[in-house]
Amino acid sequence: MARPKRQEEKRAALIEATIAAGAARGLRSLSLTDVAAHAGLTRGAVLYYYEDLDALLVETHAAGVARFCDERDALVDALDDPREQLAVAIDRGLPHGPDDALMRLLYEFDVLAGLSALHDEHVQNMYVRQLATYRRVFAAGRSAGVFRSGMDDETLAMTFVALEDAYGLHIVGGNELMTVDTARTAMRRLADELGCTPA
């Protein structure tokens, strides 16, 4: 009974090692040897749990999307005021800085879209979940009478997902002209102008 749990723990540790190694090396240069080194294992030990690097990357991609979306949704759903929900959605949708390993890797995975049906699916899943988070917040704010935008909720959601993705890419890319504070302020100001003032 303990063996499946042990394997699950090892796989989770390998995903963490892949995120760390991917952030350090970049996906294009990443090898199983890099992952093994970050995990403190041999290359053969990694292959015991995953058929090859591609299989490990696909699972890491899925885990990264789930972590990003699950963590943000949990924080948003813990709040009752849609204005506070919007503030948290904006804040947690942006990388915490250029060294955000998970966000950097998720953006790199976008490059694999079109080359792999599995990566395509994860990229689309993340987009759908990002949309759902914002759509839910805007709908709640409109229902509560605190958001009064002339723009429909679907278009609002698409706009804010596009902004967090664009700003986030500049942040993890190390563009010194785009900071987390600059991006956060811009998104909050736009929300206010659109009749959806965050707390």
XYZ file of N, CA, C and O in Angstrom:
796
model
N 0.818 -1.217 0.000
C 0.000 0.000 0.000
C 0.852 1.269 0.000
O 0.460 2.292 -0.478
N 2.051 1.161 0.576
C 2.901 2.344 0.677
C 3.576 2.664 -0.654
O 3.945 3.795 -0.902
N 3.751 1.645 -1.519
C 4.494 1.843 -2.764
C 3.862 2.879 -3.693
O 4.573 3.763 -4.186
N 2.552 2.821 -3.982
C 1.962 3.847 -4.844
C 2.157 5.265 -4.293
O 2.417 6.196 -5.050
N 2.043 5.413 -2.970
C 2.239 6.730 -2.373
C 3.674 7.192 -2.559
O 3.946 8.349 -2.848
N 4.611 6.275 -2.394
C 6.031 6.585 -2.576
C 6.301 7.027 -4.011
O 7.032 7.988 -4.253
N 5.700 6.314 -4.966
C 5.884 6.687 -6.368
C 5.279 8.067 -6.651
O 5.851 8.857 -7.400
N 4.138 8.314 -6.044
C 3.495 9.619 -6.220
C 4.380 10.732 -5.678
O 4.510 11.790 -6.296
N 4.991 10.493 -4.548
C 5.887 11.495 -3.949
C 7.117 11.715 -4.825
O 7.569 12.849 -5.004
N 7.656 10.639 -5.372
C 8.823 10.757 -6.245
C 8.485 11.527 -7.521
O 9.261 12.348 -8.001
N 7.320 11.235 -8.075
C 6.899 11.948 -9.284
C 6.714 13.437 -8.998
O 7.100 14.300 -9.799
N 6.131 13.758 -7.848
C 5.946 15.164 -7.458
C 7.299 15.850 -7.293
O 7.484 17.003 -7.711
N 8.262 15.134 -6.709
C 9.598 15.697 -6.529
C 10.278 15.927 -7.876
O 10.990 16.917 -8.073
N 10.043 15.028 -8.822
C 10.630 15.186 -10.158
C 10.012 16.356 -10.905
O 10.688 17.046 -11.669
N 8.734 16.586 -10.680
C 8.083 17.748 -11.288
C 8.696 19.032 -10.734
O 8.983 19.975 -11.478
N 8.925 19.067 -9.417
C 9.568 20.234 -8.811
C 10.971 20.432 -9.377
O 11.393 21.556 -9.652
N 11.694 19.331 -9.541
C 13.044 19.412 -10.098
C 13.010 19.903 -11.542
O 13.889 20.653 -11.976
N 11.991 19.484 -12.286
C 11.851 19.924 -13.678
C 11.569 21.416 -13.753
O 12.112 22.119 -14.614
N 10.729 21.910 -12.859
C 10.439 23.348 -12.817
C 11.720 24.129 -12.521
O 12.032 25.120 -13.188
N 12.469 23.661 -11.529
C 13.710 24.346 -11.156
C 14.750 24.279 -12.272
O 15.375 25.288 -12.621
N 14.913 23.087 -12.841
C 15.896 22.922 -13.909
C 15.480 23.683 -15.157
O 16.313 24.284 -15.845
N 14.182 23.673 -15.438
C 13.684 24.398 -16.602
C 13.899 25.896 -16.464
O 14.237 26.575 -17.439
N 13.716 26.416 -15.263
C 13.928 27.847 -15.031
C 15.408 28.204 -15.177
O 15.755 29.276 -15.679
N 16.268 27.292 -14.766
C 17.706 27.545 -14.822
C 18.279 27.368 -16.228
O 19.142 28.150 -16.652
N 17.780 26.371 -16.948
C 18.367 26.027 -18.241
C 17.538 26.470 -19.447
O 18.084 26.660 -20.530
N 16.208 26.600 -19.246
C 15.318 26.852 -20.377
C 14.920 25.528 -20.995
O 15.710 24.565 -20.986
N 13.703 25.461 -21.511
C 13.200 24.188 -22.048
C 14.015 23.681 -23.230
O 14.206 22.482 -23.400
N 14.515 24.581 -24.054
C 15.235 24.151 -25.252
C 16.540 23.451 -24.915
O 17.006 22.594 -25.671
N 17.146 23.810 -23.794
C 18.419 23.212 -23.409
C 18.269 22.125 -22.350
O 19.245 21.476 -21.985
N 17.055 21.949 -21.855
C 16.828 21.042 -20.740
C 17.024 19.581 -21.151
O 16.580 19.159 -22.214
N 17.673 18.826 -20.279
C 17.871 17.390 -20.518
C 17.452 16.612 -19.278
O 17.291 17.171 -18.196
N 17.314 15.305 -19.452
C 17.007 14.439 -18.314
C 18.125 14.498 -17.277
O 17.878 14.399 -16.073
N 19.343 14.677 -17.739
C 20.480 14.778 -16.832
C 20.351 16.012 -15.944
O 20.654 15.963 -14.746
N 19.868 17.118 -16.520
C 19.648 18.343 -15.738
C 18.606 18.106 -14.651
O 18.781 18.506 -13.503
N 17.518 17.466 -15.035
C 16.448 17.184 -14.076
C 16.959 16.268 -12.974
O 16.712 16.496 -11.779
N 17.688 15.241 -13.375
C 18.232 14.284 -12.407
C 19.151 14.991 -11.411
O 19.090 14.730 -10.202
N 19.979 15.893 -11.911
C 20.900 16.620 -11.030
C 20.143 17.460 -10.007
O 20.495 17.496 -8.827
N 19.077 18.137 -10.455
C 18.271 18.949 -9.528
C 17.528 18.075 -8.516
O 17.280 18.503 -7.397
N 17.189 16.855 -8.930
C 16.455 15.947 -8.044
C 17.381 15.133 -7.146
O 16.922 14.454 -6.227
N 18.685 15.194 -7.427
C 19.629 14.400 -6.658
C 19.545 12.918 -6.991
O 19.783 12.058 -6.144
N 19.202 12.615 -8.248
C 19.049 11.233 -8.693
C 19.913 10.985 -9.921
O 20.472 11.917 -10.513
N 19.988 9.721 -10.323
C 20.649 9.399 -11.574
C 19.645 9.545 -12.714
O 18.429 9.542 -12.490
N 20.172 9.632 -13.923
C 19.296 9.709 -15.091
C 18.421 8.461 -15.183
O 17.238 8.540 -15.512
N 18.999 7.322 -14.862
C 18.249 6.070 -14.897
C 17.103 6.057 -13.900
O 16.039 5.494 -14.178
N 17.318 6.681 -12.747
C 16.265 6.733 -11.732
C 15.082 7.561 -12.225
O 13.921 7.234 -11.954
N 15.370 8.616 -12.970
C 14.283 9.426 -13.538
C 13.493 8.597 -14.540
O 12.257 8.634 -14.568
N 14.203 7.825 -15.337
C 13.548 7.003 -16.360
C 12.723 5.864 -15.752
O 11.885 5.277 -16.439
N 12.940 5.563 -14.492
C 12.116 4.565 -13.817
C 10.689 5.092 -13.648
O 9.725 4.336 -13.700
N 10.577 6.410 -13.475
C 9.263 7.025 -13.228
C 8.638 7.616 -14.494
O 7.417 7.734 -14.585
N 9.460 7.998 -15.451
C 8.950 8.591 -16.693
C 9.645 7.952 -17.891
O 10.865 7.739 -17.866
N 8.881 7.710 -18.926
C 9.410 7.038 -20.110
C 10.537 7.829 -20.760
O 11.532 7.269 -21.211
N 10.364 9.156 -20.826
C 11.388 10.021 -21.409
C 11.144 11.457 -20.944
O 10.220 11.714 -20.160
N 11.971 12.365 -21.419
C 11.847 13.762 -21.006
C 10.507 14.351 -21.436
O 9.893 15.115 -20.691
N 10.047 13.987 -22.636
C 8.773 14.530 -23.116
C 7.624 14.178 -22.176
O 6.769 15.019 -21.882
N 7.593 12.943 -21.704
C 6.533 12.515 -20.792
C 6.589 13.309 -19.486
O 5.558 13.711 -18.939
N 7.805 13.553 -19.010
C 7.972 14.340 -17.783
C 7.542 15.786 -18.007
O 6.889 16.389 -17.150
N 7.864 16.340 -19.161
C 7.489 17.726 -19.454
C 5.974 17.883 -19.564
O 5.409 18.876 -19.099
N 5.313 16.919 -20.173
C 3.857 16.983 -20.298
C 3.207 16.982 -18.916
O 2.298 17.770 -18.640
N 3.687 16.106 -18.036
C 3.107 16.048 -16.694
C 3.442 17.304 -15.888
O 2.632 17.787 -15.101
N 4.635 17.838 -16.087
C 5.026 19.076 -15.409
C 4.158 20.236 -15.884
O 3.734 21.078 -15.086
N 3.874 20.271 -17.169
C 3.014 21.309 -17.733
C 1.629 21.260 -17.089
O 1.096 22.273 -16.634
N 1.056 20.061 -17.027
C -0.274 19.895 -16.436
C -0.267 20.301 -14.962
O -1.177 20.993 -14.485
N 0.770 19.884 -14.240
C 0.867 20.211 -12.815
C 1.042 21.715 -12.608
O 0.482 22.301 -11.665
N 1.810 22.359 -13.482
C 2.027 23.800 -13.372
C 0.753 24.594 -13.599
O 0.454 25.544 -12.863
N -0.008 24.195 -14.608
C -1.291 24.856 -14.882
C -2.231 24.695 -13.691
O -2.852 25.657 -13.234
N -2.315 23.468 -13.173
C -3.203 23.200 -12.042
C -2.790 24.016 -10.829
O -3.639 24.598 -10.137
N -1.482 24.076 -10.558
C -1.023 24.821 -9.387
C -1.363 26.308 -9.510
O -1.901 26.896 -8.582
N -1.036 26.893 -10.646
C -1.311 28.312 -10.849
C -2.803 28.611 -10.684
O -3.197 29.504 -9.937
N -3.634 27.847 -11.366
C -5.074 28.112 -11.363
C -5.723 27.750 -10.027
O -6.555 28.513 -9.513
N -5.354 26.613 -9.460
C -5.960 26.177 -8.204
C -5.645 27.145 -7.068
O -6.522 27.478 -6.262
N -4.388 27.575 -6.990
C -3.996 28.478 -5.909
C -4.728 29.819 -6.020
O -5.222 30.350 -5.030
N -4.805 30.348 -7.224
C -5.488 31.634 -7.392
C -6.974 31.489 -7.114
O -7.555 32.306 -6.392
N -7.602 30.460 -7.650
C -9.043 30.276 -7.441
C -9.379 30.101 -5.965
O -10.400 30.589 -5.488
N -8.511 29.390 -5.236
C -8.764 29.188 -3.804
C -8.741 30.516 -3.058
O -9.592 30.772 -2.185
N -7.801 31.384 -3.414
C -7.714 32.691 -2.754
C -8.899 33.575 -3.127
O -9.462 34.275 -2.277
N -9.273 33.550 -4.406
C -10.413 34.360 -4.867
C -11.705 33.875 -4.218
O -12.504 34.669 -3.711
N -11.907 32.569 -4.197
C -13.156 32.003 -3.677
C -13.294 32.164 -2.167
O -14.404 32.044 -1.630
N -12.192 32.429 -1.480
C -12.246 32.621 -0.029
C -12.781 34.003 0.347
O -13.050 34.279 1.520
N -12.948 34.871 -0.653
C -13.410 36.250 -0.413
C -14.867 36.405 -0.837
O -15.308 35.778 -1.795
N -15.585 37.273 -0.142
C -16.995 37.506 -0.457
C -17.209 38.728 -1.335
O -18.147 38.781 -2.125
N -16.350 39.724 -1.204
C -16.516 40.985 -1.929
C -15.883 40.860 -3.320
O -14.673 40.638 -3.435
N -16.657 41.001 -4.389
C -16.102 40.892 -5.749
C -14.974 41.884 -6.008
O -14.083 41.616 -6.822
N -14.997 43.034 -5.331
C -13.916 44.013 -5.516
C -12.603 43.470 -4.965
O -11.547 43.663 -5.558
N -12.678 42.772 -3.840
C -11.483 42.129 -3.288
C -11.073 40.944 -4.148
O -9.871 40.692 -4.356
N -12.054 40.224 -4.655
C -11.757 39.089 -5.536
C -10.990 39.555 -6.774
O -10.034 38.908 -7.201
N -11.418 40.673 -7.350
C -10.756 41.190 -8.545
C -9.329 41.608 -8.238
O -8.405 41.340 -9.019
N -9.128 42.243 -7.099
C -7.778 42.655 -6.711
C -6.859 41.451 -6.584
O -5.718 41.457 -7.070
N -7.342 40.394 -5.959
C -6.541 39.182 -5.785
C -6.312 38.479 -7.123
O -5.214 37.991 -7.405
N -7.346 38.431 -7.959
C -7.204 37.801 -9.279
C -6.117 38.489 -10.088
O -5.294 37.831 -10.738
N -6.096 39.805 -10.045
C -5.068 40.562 -10.771
C -3.691 40.291 -10.171
O -2.731 39.975 -10.880
N -3.595 40.420 -8.854
C -2.298 40.254 -8.186
C -1.706 38.869 -8.415
O -0.522 38.726 -8.709
N -2.529 37.835 -8.250
C -2.026 36.469 -8.340
C -1.910 35.971 -9.779
O -1.344 34.904 -10.016
N -2.443 36.721 -10.723
C -2.305 36.341 -12.125
C -0.982 36.769 -12.723
O -0.598 36.313 -13.796
N -0.264 37.637 -12.006
C 1.032 38.124 -12.482
C 2.164 37.354 -11.800
O 2.011 36.920 -10.659
N 3.297 37.204 -12.471
C 4.457 36.588 -11.815
C 4.875 37.441 -10.621
O 4.611 38.643 -10.585
N 5.550 36.832 -9.646
C 6.006 37.634 -8.512
C 7.302 38.369 -8.842
O 7.765 39.202 -8.066
N 7.867 38.081 -9.997
C 9.069 38.775 -10.449
C 9.743 37.988 -11.553
O 9.262 36.925 -11.958
N 10.877 38.492 -12.078
C 11.586 37.792 -13.161
C 12.046 36.396 -12.769
O 12.278 35.550 -13.636
N 12.181 36.138 -11.457
C 12.679 34.838 -11.000
C 11.568 33.852 -10.665
O 11.815 32.829 -10.025
N 10.350 34.127 -11.103
C 9.222 33.229 -10.847
C 9.376 31.997 -11.732
O 9.019 32.013 -12.915
N 9.917 30.915 -11.153
C 10.266 29.725 -11.938
C 9.057 29.085 -12.604
O 9.114 28.690 -13.772
N 7.947 28.968 -11.864
C 6.762 28.321 -12.431
C 6.204 29.120 -13.601
O 5.928 28.567 -14.671
N 6.058 30.435 -13.424
C 5.492 31.249 -14.500
C 6.408 31.282 -15.720
O 5.945 31.242 -16.864
N 7.699 31.343 -15.461
C 8.646 31.333 -16.582
C 8.474 30.053 -17.403
O 8.422 30.088 -18.634
N 8.343 28.931 -16.707
C 8.192 27.653 -17.402
C 6.867 27.567 -18.147
O 6.805 27.074 -19.275
N 5.798 28.088 -17.547
C 4.492 28.052 -18.220
C 4.530 28.859 -19.514
O 3.936 28.464 -20.519
N 5.223 30.002 -19.498
C 5.339 30.780 -20.731
C 6.172 30.019 -21.764
O 5.873 30.066 -22.960
N 7.209 29.337 -21.314
C 8.017 28.563 -22.257
C 7.208 27.411 -22.853
O 7.386 27.058 -24.019
N 6.328 26.826 -22.050
C 5.499 25.744 -22.570
C 4.590 26.233 -23.692
O 4.214 25.461 -24.581
N 4.221 27.502 -23.668
C 3.383 28.053 -24.739
C 4.046 27.885 -26.101
O 3.370 27.746 -27.121
N 5.381 27.915 -26.099
C 6.123 27.775 -27.353
C 5.906 26.386 -27.954
O 5.957 26.207 -29.175
N 5.646 25.404 -27.095
C 5.439 24.037 -27.584
C 4.053 23.828 -28.179
O 3.792 22.806 -28.814
N 3.156 24.794 -27.944
C 1.809 24.695 -28.523
C 1.937 24.672 -30.043
O 2.675 25.447 -30.635
N 1.240 23.770 -30.666
C 1.337 23.620 -32.111
C 2.296 22.510 -32.506
O 2.246 22.008 -33.622
N 3.178 22.144 -31.558
C 4.131 21.067 -31.818
C 3.708 19.773 -31.133
O 4.207 18.708 -31.454
N 2.812 19.899 -30.161
C 2.379 18.737 -29.396
C 0.920 18.893 -29.023
O 0.533 19.912 -28.435
N 0.118 17.895 -29.347
C -1.308 17.958 -29.023
C -1.529 18.018 -27.514
O -2.438 18.698 -27.035
N -0.680 17.329 -26.750
C -0.826 17.332 -25.293
C -0.515 18.707 -24.712
O -1.216 19.195 -23.826
N 0.545 19.347 -25.210
C 0.869 20.691 -24.729
C -0.198 21.694 -25.187
O -0.547 22.620 -24.442
N -0.725 21.505 -26.391
C -1.837 22.342 -26.866
C -2.998 22.288 -25.876
O -3.582 23.312 -25.516
N -3.305 21.077 -25.445
C -4.423 20.879 -24.531
C -4.195 21.610 -23.203
O -5.107 22.244 -22.668
N -2.971 21.558 -22.679
C -2.669 22.223 -21.405
C -2.692 23.747 -21.551
O -3.160 24.453 -20.653
N -2.187 24.253 -22.676
C -2.224 25.704 -22.922
C -3.672 26.180 -22.999
O -4.048 27.199 -22.406
N -4.501 25.439 -23.709
C -5.909 25.815 -23.836
C -6.645 25.696 -22.506
O -7.476 26.544 -22.171
N -6.308 24.659 -21.742
C -6.929 24.477 -20.433
C -6.619 25.648 -19.510
O -7.495 26.133 -18.790
N -5.367 26.108 -19.541
C -5.007 27.234 -18.698
C -5.776 28.486 -19.123
O -6.280 29.227 -18.278
N -5.877 28.709 -20.418
C -6.603 29.885 -20.908
C -8.069 29.831 -20.492
O -8.637 30.821 -20.031
N -8.673 28.661 -20.625
C -10.081 28.497 -20.235
C -10.261 28.764 -18.745
O -11.220 29.433 -18.324
N -9.328 28.290 -17.941
C -9.439 28.503 -16.499
C -9.181 29.957 -16.124
O -9.825 30.496 -15.215
N -8.252 30.609 -16.795
C -8.024 32.036 -16.555
C -9.295 32.822 -16.871
O -9.713 33.694 -16.095
N -9.889 32.531 -18.015
C -11.134 33.196 -18.408
C -12.223 32.978 -17.363
O -12.928 33.919 -16.977
N -12.354 31.738 -16.909
C -13.411 31.395 -15.961
C -13.264 32.166 -14.656
O -14.252 32.605 -14.065
N -12.034 32.342 -14.204
C -11.792 33.074 -12.962
C -12.278 34.511 -13.086
O -13.044 34.996 -12.243
N -11.838 35.195 -14.126
C -12.248 36.588 -14.303
C -13.734 36.703 -14.600
O -14.419 37.592 -14.077
N -14.254 35.815 -15.419
C -15.679 35.857 -15.761
C -16.540 35.735 -14.508
O -17.514 36.462 -14.334
N -16.143 34.824 -13.636
C -16.885 34.602 -12.390
C -16.847 35.840 -11.492
O -17.844 36.231 -10.897
N -15.696 36.478 -11.418
C -15.543 37.673 -10.577
C -16.367 38.831 -11.134
O -17.085 39.511 -10.390
N -16.285 39.044 -12.436
C -17.050 40.151 -13.033
C -18.556 39.915 -12.908
O -19.313 40.852 -12.638
N -18.988 38.682 -13.095
C -20.415 38.372 -12.961
C -20.891 38.604 -11.529
O -21.984 39.139 -11.300
N -20.057 38.211 -10.560
C -20.424 38.408 -9.151
C -20.510 39.890 -8.817
O -21.420 40.332 -8.092
N -19.581 40.662 -9.352
C -19.598 42.104 -9.096
C -20.786 42.788 -9.715
O -21.397 43.682 -9.112
N -21.167 42.343 -10.901
C -22.340 42.925 -11.562
C -23.608 42.556 -10.792
O -24.491 43.377 -10.583
N -23.674 41.297 -10.352
C -24.834 40.832 -9.596
C -24.985 41.582 -8.268
O -26.096 41.892 -7.842
N -23.830 41.888 -7.649
C -23.850 42.603 -6.365
C -24.051 44.099 -6.535
O -24.236 44.822 -5.550
N -24.002 44.566 -7.782
C -24.212 45.992 -8.043
C -22.985 46.855 -7.805
O -23.092 48.089 -7.764
N -21.807 46.232 -7.667
C -20.597 47.023 -7.425
C -19.775 47.212 -8.702
O -18.881 48.057 -8.734
N -20.053 46.420 -9.738
C -19.413 46.597 -11.035
C -20.474 47.057 -12.023
O -21.551 46.457 -12.121
N -20.161 48.105 -12.754
C -21.135 48.661 -13.708
C -20.460 48.941 -15.041
O -20.466 50.061 -15.533
N -19.883 47.919 -15.611
C -19.187 48.096 -16.878
C -20.149 48.010 -18.044
O -21.100 47.218 -18.032
N -19.876 48.806 -19.077
C -20.654 48.724 -20.302
C -20.173 47.589 -21.186
O -20.787 47.291 -22.211
N -19.067 46.964 -20.780
C -18.496 45.849 -21.536
C -19.024 44.542 -20.953
O -19.162 44.403 -19.744
N -19.330 43.578 -21.802
C -19.853 42.303 -21.301
C -18.760 41.520 -20.575
O -17.568 41.743 -20.790
N -19.188 40.613 -19.704
C -18.247 39.885 -18.857
C -17.244 39.050 -19.650
O -16.084 38.924 -19.251
N -17.672 38.471 -20.752
C -16.765 37.643 -21.565
C -15.635 38.493 -22.136
O -14.456 38.093 -22.092
N -15.979 39.667 -22.658
C -14.953 40.549 -23.224
C -14.042 41.090 -22.131
O -12.826 41.205 -22.322
N -14.611 41.414 -20.979
C -13.795 41.849 -19.845
C -12.794 40.761 -19.459
O -11.605 41.032 -19.271
N -13.283 39.537 -19.358
C -12.411 38.422 -18.966
C -11.291 38.231 -19.988
O -10.113 38.082 -19.624
N -11.621 38.246 -21.269
C -10.610 38.086 -22.309
C -9.562 39.186 -22.232
O -8.367 38.933 -22.394
N -10.008 40.399 -21.960
C -9.101 41.540 -21.888
C -8.117 41.391 -20.735
O -6.908 41.615 -20.894
N -8.613 40.975 -19.576
C -7.731 40.868 -18.417
C -6.801 39.663 -18.510
O -5.661 39.727 -18.032
N -7.237 38.585 -19.146
C -6.339 37.459 -19.376
C -5.226 37.888 -20.336
O -4.048 37.571 -20.120
N -5.592 38.614 -21.379
C -4.588 39.077 -22.344
C -3.573 39.994 -21.676
O -2.365 39.900 -21.932
N -4.054 40.858 -20.794
C -3.147 41.778 -20.099
C -2.210 41.032 -19.164
O -1.003 41.295 -19.142
N -2.745 40.096 -18.367
C -1.860 39.401 -17.430
C -0.842 38.545 -18.178
O 0.318 38.437 -17.749
N -1.234 37.978 -19.303
C -0.288 37.193 -20.090
C 0.797 38.075 -20.713
O 1.986 37.730 -20.684
N 0.390 39.200 -21.274
C 1.356 40.088 -21.927
C 2.310 40.711 -20.914
O 3.532 40.695 -21.100
N 1.763 41.240 -19.836
C 2.621 41.835 -18.811
C 3.518 40.771 -18.182
O 4.694 41.001 -17.918
N 2.930 39.592 -17.921
C 3.699 38.521 -17.296
C 4.879 38.091 -18.135
O 5.973 37.820 -17.612
N 4.694 38.036 -19.441
C 5.771 37.645 -20.342
C 6.931 38.635 -20.262
O 8.101 38.246 -20.219
N 6.613 39.917 -20.208
C 7.658 40.937 -20.079
C 8.371 40.826 -18.732
O 9.587 40.991 -18.641
N 7.608 40.523 -17.691
C 8.198 40.426 -16.350
C 9.180 39.262 -16.260
O 10.323 39.438 -15.830
N 8.743 38.062 -16.653
C 9.653 36.907 -16.556
C 10.769 36.996 -17.583
O 11.830 36.381 -17.412
N 10.553 37.776 -18.647
C 11.595 37.966 -19.644
C 12.669 38.934 -19.197
O 13.673 39.117 -19.886
N 12.454 39.565 -18.041
C 13.462 40.468 -17.496
C 13.441 41.867 -18.093
O 14.424 42.607 -17.977
N 12.339 42.257 -18.721
C 12.225 43.605 -19.266
C 12.178 44.602 -18.107
O 11.203 44.661 -17.366
N 13.235 45.374 -17.939
C 13.326 46.305 -16.820
C 12.294 47.426 -16.890
O 12.036 48.103 -15.898
N 11.692 47.619 -18.063
C 10.672 48.661 -18.212
C 9.302 48.205 -17.724
O 8.381 49.008 -17.622
N 9.173 46.905 -17.434
C 7.893 46.380 -16.963
C 8.100 45.657 -15.634
O 8.696 44.594 -15.584
N 7.632 46.270 -14.561
C 7.739 45.657 -13.236
C 6.377 45.101 -12.825
O 5.345 45.417 -13.432
N 6.380 44.300 -11.771
C 5.126 43.757 -11.248
C 4.213 44.888 -10.797
O 3.009 44.884 -11.079
N 4.782 45.873 -10.112
C 3.972 47.001 -9.633
C 3.372 47.796 -10.786
O 2.212 48.222 -10.717
N 4.152 47.995 -11.839
C 3.649 48.729 -13.005
C 2.475 47.987 -13.640
O 1.441 48.589 -13.967
N 2.633 46.684 -13.814
C 1.581 45.876 -14.425
C 0.340 45.854 -13.545
O -0.791 46.019 -14.028
N 0.524 45.637 -12.251
C -0.605 45.581 -11.314
C -1.374 46.909 -11.320
O -2.606 46.926 -11.396
N -0.640 48.016 -11.274
C -1.276 49.328 -11.261
C -2.050 49.582 -12.541
O -3.181 50.098 -12.516
N -1.470 49.210 -13.669
C -2.133 49.420 -14.960
C -3.433 48.625 -15.045
O -4.465 49.140 -15.499
N -3.401 47.377 -14.594
C -4.602 46.536 -14.664
C -5.685 47.051 -13.714
O -6.871 47.057 -14.054
N -5.277 47.505 -12.541
C -6.264 48.045 -11.591
C -6.876 49.346 -12.119
O -8.078 49.572 -11.963
N -6.047 50.178 -12.731
C -6.568 51.438 -13.270
C -7.534 51.186 -14.415
O -8.566 51.860 -14.530
N -7.209 50.212 -15.261
C -8.108 49.887 -16.351
C -9.431 49.352 -15.821
O -10.507 49.736 -16.301
N -9.360 48.485 -14.837
C -10.582 47.946 -14.237
C -11.454 49.079 -13.699
O -12.678 49.089 -13.886
N -10.827 50.044 -13.055
C -11.568 51.192 -12.515
C -12.216 51.989 -13.634
O -13.393 52.369 -13.543
N -11.473 52.233 -14.717
C -12.011 52.969 -15.847
C -13.177 52.231 -16.512
O -14.082 52.857 -17.074
N -13.163 50.906 -16.417
C -14.204 50.103 -17.045
C -15.392 49.865 -16.105
O -16.301 49.094 -16.414
N -15.362 50.536 -14.954
C -16.495 50.435 -14.029
C -16.442 49.244 -13.101
O -17.458 48.860 -12.515
N -15.240 48.672 -12.954
C -15.065 47.510 -12.062
C -13.897 47.802 -11.118
O -12.809 47.252 -11.264
N -14.124 48.671 -10.162
C -13.054 49.121 -9.270
C -12.665 48.017 -8.282
O -13.482 47.566 -7.500
N -11.380 47.600 -8.309
C -10.922 46.587 -7.350
C -10.782 47.209 -5.960
O -10.642 48.422 -5.828
N -10.801 46.354 -4.932
C -10.625 46.860 -3.565
C -9.191 47.324 -3.409
O -8.268 46.735 -3.978
